[in-house]
């Protein structure tokens, strides 16, 4: 059984969509994979309560307790590695995890570290994507699921979804429209990743 570890910093709405899809679509039976834990760098993250209420194991690695990014990432990696199975390394999924990861952490989980970004990459990496898309006069925006590499928001693209940018849109309105697509494509991309890697392992 491959364990999926989801990292969050806030409400974890994408985490909720992933966990719901895993149960609804029977990932343990179909892919030999399950959501094993939800880990947050913020003890007050609202998504932790949701995860506990739905029977998911939760852990906190508070970044404020560590003097450097490297020290925090090493502590986080030790917790993640506790969910490794023989011959089945954990899949690490960033779902609103608001930390820039060190190159060492990214290398450690290379090929099995996924993220979702609220733009149609390679357009608008980084922050304030919706405001930037509106300011640039874009007619479409969207979301991208990608593998994480050392370069911020530039890993191989696994899935994308586009939404229209309406003339009257505020960044908040556009963000809500994009988020609804994030909830759809993130579980879909993870399922495709699991299917592909199970076939490779077989």
mmCIF file of C-alpha atoms in Angstrom:
data_model
loop_
_atom_site.group_PDB
_atom_site.id
_atom_site.type_symbol
_atom_site.label_atom_id
_atom_site.label_comp_id
_atom_site.label_asym_id
_atom_site.label_seq_id
_atom_site.Cartn_x
_atom_site.Cartn_y
_atom_site.Cartn_z
ATOM 1 C CA UNK A 1 0.000 0.000 0.000
ATOM 2 C CA UNK A 2 1.420 3.366 -1.034
ATOM 3 C CA UNK A 3 0.788 6.058 1.547
ATOM 4 C CA UNK A 4 -0.203 9.556 0.446
ATOM 5 C CA UNK A 5 0.904 12.338 2.786
ATOM 6 C CA UNK A 6 -0.829 15.693 2.291
ATOM 7 C CA UNK A 7 0.785 18.932 3.492
ATOM 8 C CA UNK A 8 -1.418 21.926 4.324
ATOM 9 C CA UNK A 9 -1.140 25.336 5.948
ATOM 10 C CA UNK A 10 -4.773 26.490 6.102
ATOM 11 C CA UNK A 11 -8.284 25.234 5.454
ATOM 12 C CA UNK A 12 -7.090 22.464 3.172
ATOM 13 C CA UNK A 13 -9.932 22.572 0.669
ATOM 14 C CA UNK A 14 -7.833 20.718 -1.903
ATOM 15 C CA UNK A 15 -6.905 18.187 0.769
ATOM 16 C CA UNK A 16 -10.609 17.644 1.388
ATOM 17 C CA UNK A 17 -11.248 17.110 -2.321
ATOM 18 C CA UNK A 18 -8.394 14.604 -2.531
ATOM 19 C CA UNK A 19 -9.491 12.666 0.547
ATOM 20 C CA UNK A 20 -13.086 12.548 -0.703
ATOM 21 C CA UNK A 21 -11.975 11.294 -4.129
ATOM 22 C CA UNK A 22 -9.748 8.631 -2.562
ATOM 23 C CA UNK A 23 -12.716 7.257 -0.654
ATOM 24 C CA UNK A 24 -15.318 7.696 -3.390
ATOM 25 C CA UNK A 25 -13.171 6.209 -6.142
ATOM 26 C CA UNK A 26 -11.706 3.418 -4.000
ATOM 27 C CA UNK A 27 -8.047 4.266 -4.406
ATOM 28 C CA UNK A 28 -6.901 1.487 -2.016
ATOM 29 C CA UNK A 29 -8.582 -1.154 -4.174
ATOM 30 C CA UNK A 30 -7.814 0.414 -7.557
ATOM 31 C CA UNK A 31 -4.318 1.787 -6.998
ATOM 32 C CA UNK A 32 -3.071 0.266 -3.756
ATOM 33 C CA UNK A 33 -2.875 3.760 -2.241
ATOM 34 C CA UNK A 34 -4.496 5.617 0.647
ATOM 35 C CA UNK A 35 -4.384 9.036 2.274
ATOM 36 C CA UNK A 36 -2.319 8.134 5.325
ATOM 37 C CA UNK A 37 -1.759 11.509 6.988
ATOM 38 C CA UNK A 38 -2.286 15.241 6.856
ATOM 39 C CA UNK A 39 0.623 17.336 8.113
ATOM 40 C CA UNK A 40 0.567 21.089 8.734
ATOM 41 C CA UNK A 41 3.244 23.630 9.547
ATOM 42 C CA UNK A 42 0.600 25.579 11.473
ATOM 43 C CA UNK A 43 -1.063 24.026 14.537
ATOM 44 C CA UNK A 44 -4.059 26.343 14.070
ATOM 45 C CA UNK A 45 -4.714 25.220 10.487
ATOM 46 C CA UNK A 46 -8.451 24.608 10.113
ATOM 47 C CA UNK A 47 -7.889 21.696 7.763
ATOM 48 C CA UNK A 48 -6.470 19.622 10.627
ATOM 49 C CA UNK A 49 -9.842 19.561 12.386
ATOM 50 C CA UNK A 50 -11.582 18.450 9.181
ATOM 51 C CA UNK A 51 -9.027 15.690 8.672
ATOM 52 C CA UNK A 52 -9.438 14.387 12.225
ATOM 53 C CA UNK A 53 -13.230 14.444 11.924
ATOM 54 C CA UNK A 54 -12.907 12.276 8.817
ATOM 55 C CA UNK A 55 -10.638 9.710 10.408
ATOM 56 C CA UNK A 56 -7.331 10.864 8.959
ATOM 57 C CA UNK A 57 -4.153 10.901 11.016
ATOM 58 C CA UNK A 58 -2.769 14.401 11.555
ATOM 59 C CA UNK A 59 0.573 15.787 12.630
ATOM 60 C CA UNK A 60 2.030 19.259 13.120
ATOM 61 C CA UNK A 61 5.586 20.360 12.391
ATOM 62 C CA UNK A 62 5.523 24.039 13.373
ATOM 63 C CA UNK A 63 8.021 25.944 11.233
ATOM 64 C CA UNK A 64 8.291 28.609 13.936
ATOM 65 C CA UNK A 65 10.104 26.128 16.166
ATOM 66 C CA UNK A 66 13.072 25.907 13.775
ATOM 67 C CA UNK A 67 15.807 28.450 13.229
ATOM 68 C CA UNK A 68 16.349 27.718 9.537
ATOM 69 C CA UNK A 69 14.436 26.419 6.530
ATOM 70 C CA UNK A 70 16.845 23.498 6.371
ATOM 71 C CA UNK A 71 16.156 22.496 9.962
ATOM 72 C CA UNK A 72 12.404 22.676 9.427
ATOM 73 C CA UNK A 73 12.543 20.691 6.195
ATOM 74 C CA UNK A 74 14.652 18.001 7.847
ATOM 75 C CA UNK A 75 12.139 17.686 10.700
ATOM 76 C CA UNK A 76 9.264 17.573 8.227
ATOM 77 C CA UNK A 77 11.026 14.900 6.179
ATOM 78 C CA UNK A 78 11.507 12.722 9.263
ATOM 79 C CA UNK A 79 7.752 12.791 9.873
ATOM 80 C CA UNK A 80 6.941 12.046 6.229
ATOM 81 C CA UNK A 81 9.442 9.195 6.140
ATOM 82 C CA UNK A 82 7.545 7.561 8.990
ATOM 83 C CA UNK A 83 4.843 6.775 6.425
ATOM 84 C CA UNK A 84 7.193 5.039 4.003
ATOM 85 C CA UNK A 85 6.382 1.407 3.229
ATOM 86 C CA UNK A 86 8.901 -1.231 2.066
ATOM 87 C CA UNK A 87 9.290 -0.812 -1.698
ATOM 88 C CA UNK A 88 6.555 1.852 -1.665
ATOM 89 C CA UNK A 89 7.845 5.385 -0.970
ATOM 90 C CA UNK A 90 5.186 7.839 0.104
ATOM 91 C CA UNK A 91 3.608 10.256 -2.358
ATOM 92 C CA UNK A 92 3.865 13.800 -0.955
ATOM 93 C CA UNK A 93 1.104 16.192 -2.004
ATOM 94 C CA UNK A 94 1.234 19.937 -1.357
ATOM 95 C CA UNK A 95 -2.278 21.297 -0.871
ATOM 96 C CA UNK A 96 -2.022 24.936 0.095
ATOM 97 C CA UNK A 97 1.278 24.381 1.900
ATOM 98 C CA UNK A 98 2.657 27.894 2.201
ATOM 99 C CA UNK A 99 6.356 27.182 2.543
ATOM 100 C CA UNK A 100 9.143 27.423 -0.013
ATOM 101 C CA UNK A 101 10.920 24.089 0.204
ATOM 102 C CA UNK A 102 14.697 23.790 0.171
ATOM 103 C CA UNK A 103 16.456 22.110 -2.772
ATOM 104 C CA UNK A 104 17.500 19.257 -0.487
ATOM 105 C CA UNK A 105 13.899 18.495 0.445
ATOM 106 C CA UNK A 106 12.777 18.639 -3.177
ATOM 107 C CA UNK A 107 15.573 16.314 -4.245
ATOM 108 C CA UNK A 108 14.716 13.878 -1.464
ATOM 109 C CA UNK A 109 11.193 13.411 -2.847
ATOM 110 C CA UNK A 110 11.944 13.985 -6.520
ATOM 111 C CA UNK A 111 9.354 12.430 -8.814
ATOM 112 C CA UNK A 112 6.843 11.945 -6.009
ATOM 113 C CA UNK A 113 6.263 15.510 -4.806
ATOM 114 C CA UNK A 114 3.191 17.180 -6.346
ATOM 115 C CA UNK A 115 1.766 20.681 -6.137
ATOM 116 C CA UNK A 116 -1.123 22.697 -7.523
ATOM 117 C CA UNK A 117 -0.663 26.289 -8.601
ATOM 118 C CA UNK A 118 -3.501 28.754 -9.356
ATOM 119 C CA UNK A 119 -2.402 29.767 -12.840
ATOM 120 C CA UNK A 120 -1.832 28.211 -16.231
ATOM 121 C CA UNK A 121 1.888 27.630 -15.836
ATOM 122 C CA UNK A 122 4.338 28.704 -17.069
ATOM 123 C CA UNK A 123 2.344 31.948 -16.800
ATOM 124 C CA UNK A 124 2.353 33.732 -13.446
ATOM 125 C CA UNK A 125 4.488 31.619 -11.126
ATOM 126 C CA UNK A 126 4.634 32.830 -7.544
ATOM 127 C CA UNK A 127 2.038 34.879 -5.670
ATOM 128 C CA UNK A 128 -0.944 37.112 -6.561
ATOM 129 C CA UNK A 129 -1.706 35.106 -9.698
ATOM 130 C CA UNK A 130 -5.323 36.214 -10.114
ATOM 131 C CA UNK A 131 -4.578 39.907 -9.708
ATOM 132 C CA UNK A 132 -1.702 39.585 -12.182
ATOM 133 C CA UNK A 133 -3.836 37.739 -14.736
ATOM 134 C CA UNK A 134 -6.523 40.426 -14.599
ATOM 135 C CA UNK A 135 -3.951 43.236 -14.810
ATOM 136 C CA UNK A 136 -2.350 41.587 -17.858
ATOM 137 C CA UNK A 137 -5.689 41.488 -19.666
ATOM 138 C CA UNK A 138 -5.821 37.684 -19.839
ATOM 139 C CA UNK A 139 -9.037 36.233 -21.213
ATOM 140 C CA UNK A 140 -8.426 32.848 -19.575
ATOM 141 C CA UNK A 141 -6.840 31.792 -16.299
ATOM 142 C CA UNK A 142 -6.716 28.477 -14.548
ATOM 143 C CA UNK A 143 -4.808 25.983 -12.425
ATOM 144 C CA UNK A 144 -1.913 23.591 -12.944
ATOM 145 C CA UNK A 145 -0.924 20.369 -11.187
ATOM 146 C CA UNK A 146 2.792 19.768 -11.533
ATOM 147 C CA UNK A 147 5.702 17.846 -10.118
ATOM 148 C CA UNK A 148 7.815 19.976 -7.810
ATOM 149 C CA UNK A 149 11.381 20.830 -8.805
ATOM 150 C CA UNK A 150 13.959 23.151 -7.300
ATOM 151 C CA UNK A 151 12.735 25.997 -9.546
ATOM 152 C CA UNK A 152 9.587 27.514 -8.075
ATOM 153 C CA UNK A 153 6.404 26.528 -9.957
ATOM 154 C CA UNK A 154 8.286 25.091 -12.939
ATOM 155 C CA UNK A 155 8.048 21.286 -12.673
ATOM 156 C CA UNK A 156 6.616 18.930 -15.297
ATOM 157 C CA UNK A 157 2.912 19.650 -15.856
ATOM 158 C CA UNK A 158 0.511 16.814 -15.036
ATOM 159 C CA UNK A 159 -2.890 18.470 -15.482
ATOM 160 C CA UNK A 160 -4.390 21.874 -16.239
ATOM 161 C CA UNK A 161 -7.823 23.453 -16.304
ATOM 162 C CA UNK A 162 -8.809 26.813 -17.789
ATOM 163 C CA UNK A 163 -11.556 29.218 -16.757
ATOM 164 C CA UNK A 164 -12.671 32.461 -18.426
ATOM 165 C CA UNK A 165 -11.638 35.810 -17.023
ATOM 166 C CA UNK A 166 -14.783 37.928 -17.085
ATOM 167 C CA UNK A 167 -14.678 41.695 -17.709
ATOM 168 C CA UNK A 168 -16.055 42.461 -14.254
ATOM 169 C CA UNK A 169 -13.902 39.965 -12.344
ATOM 170 C CA UNK A 170 -12.193 40.841 -9.096
ATOM 171 C CA UNK A 171 -9.234 38.714 -7.993
ATOM 172 C CA UNK A 172 -11.500 37.098 -5.399
ATOM 173 C CA UNK A 173 -14.150 36.159 -7.957
ATOM 174 C CA UNK A 174 -11.562 34.716 -10.307
ATOM 175 C CA UNK A 175 -9.912 32.832 -7.439
ATOM 176 C CA UNK A 176 -13.220 31.166 -6.533
ATOM 177 C CA UNK A 177 -13.782 30.074 -10.124
ATOM 178 C CA UNK A 178 -10.257 28.666 -10.365
ATOM 179 C CA UNK A 179 -10.535 26.908 -7.002
ATOM 180 C CA UNK A 180 -13.557 24.925 -8.160
ATOM 181 C CA UNK A 181 -11.389 23.549 -10.969
ATOM 182 C CA UNK A 182 -8.506 22.839 -8.588
ATOM 183 C CA UNK A 183 -10.813 20.570 -6.611
ATOM 184 C CA UNK A 184 -11.558 18.657 -9.794
ATOM 185 C CA UNK A 185 -8.146 18.317 -11.406
ATOM 186 C CA UNK A 186 -5.945 17.669 -8.361
ATOM 187 C CA UNK A 187 -7.565 14.336 -7.421
ATOM 188 C CA UNK A 188 -7.685 13.463 -11.122
ATOM 189 C CA UNK A 189 -3.957 14.125 -11.572
ATOM 190 C CA UNK A 190 -3.075 12.129 -8.444
ATOM 191 C CA UNK A 191 -5.160 9.178 -9.633
ATOM 192 C CA UNK A 192 -3.377 9.286 -12.985
ATOM 193 C CA UNK A 193 0.009 9.415 -11.226
ATOM 194 C CA UNK A 194 -0.928 6.439 -9.046
ATOM 195 C CA UNK A 195 -2.177 4.449 -12.016
ATOM 196 C CA UNK A 196 0.981 5.122 -13.997
ATOM 197 C CA UNK A 197 3.369 4.325 -11.165
ATOM 198 C CA UNK A 198 1.515 1.211 -10.137
ATOM 199 C CA UNK A 199 1.787 -0.038 -13.726
ATOM 200 C CA UNK A 200 5.520 0.740 -13.732
ATOM 201 C CA UNK A 201 6.024 -1.088 -10.427
ATOM 202 C CA UNK A 202 4.063 -4.094 -11.715
#
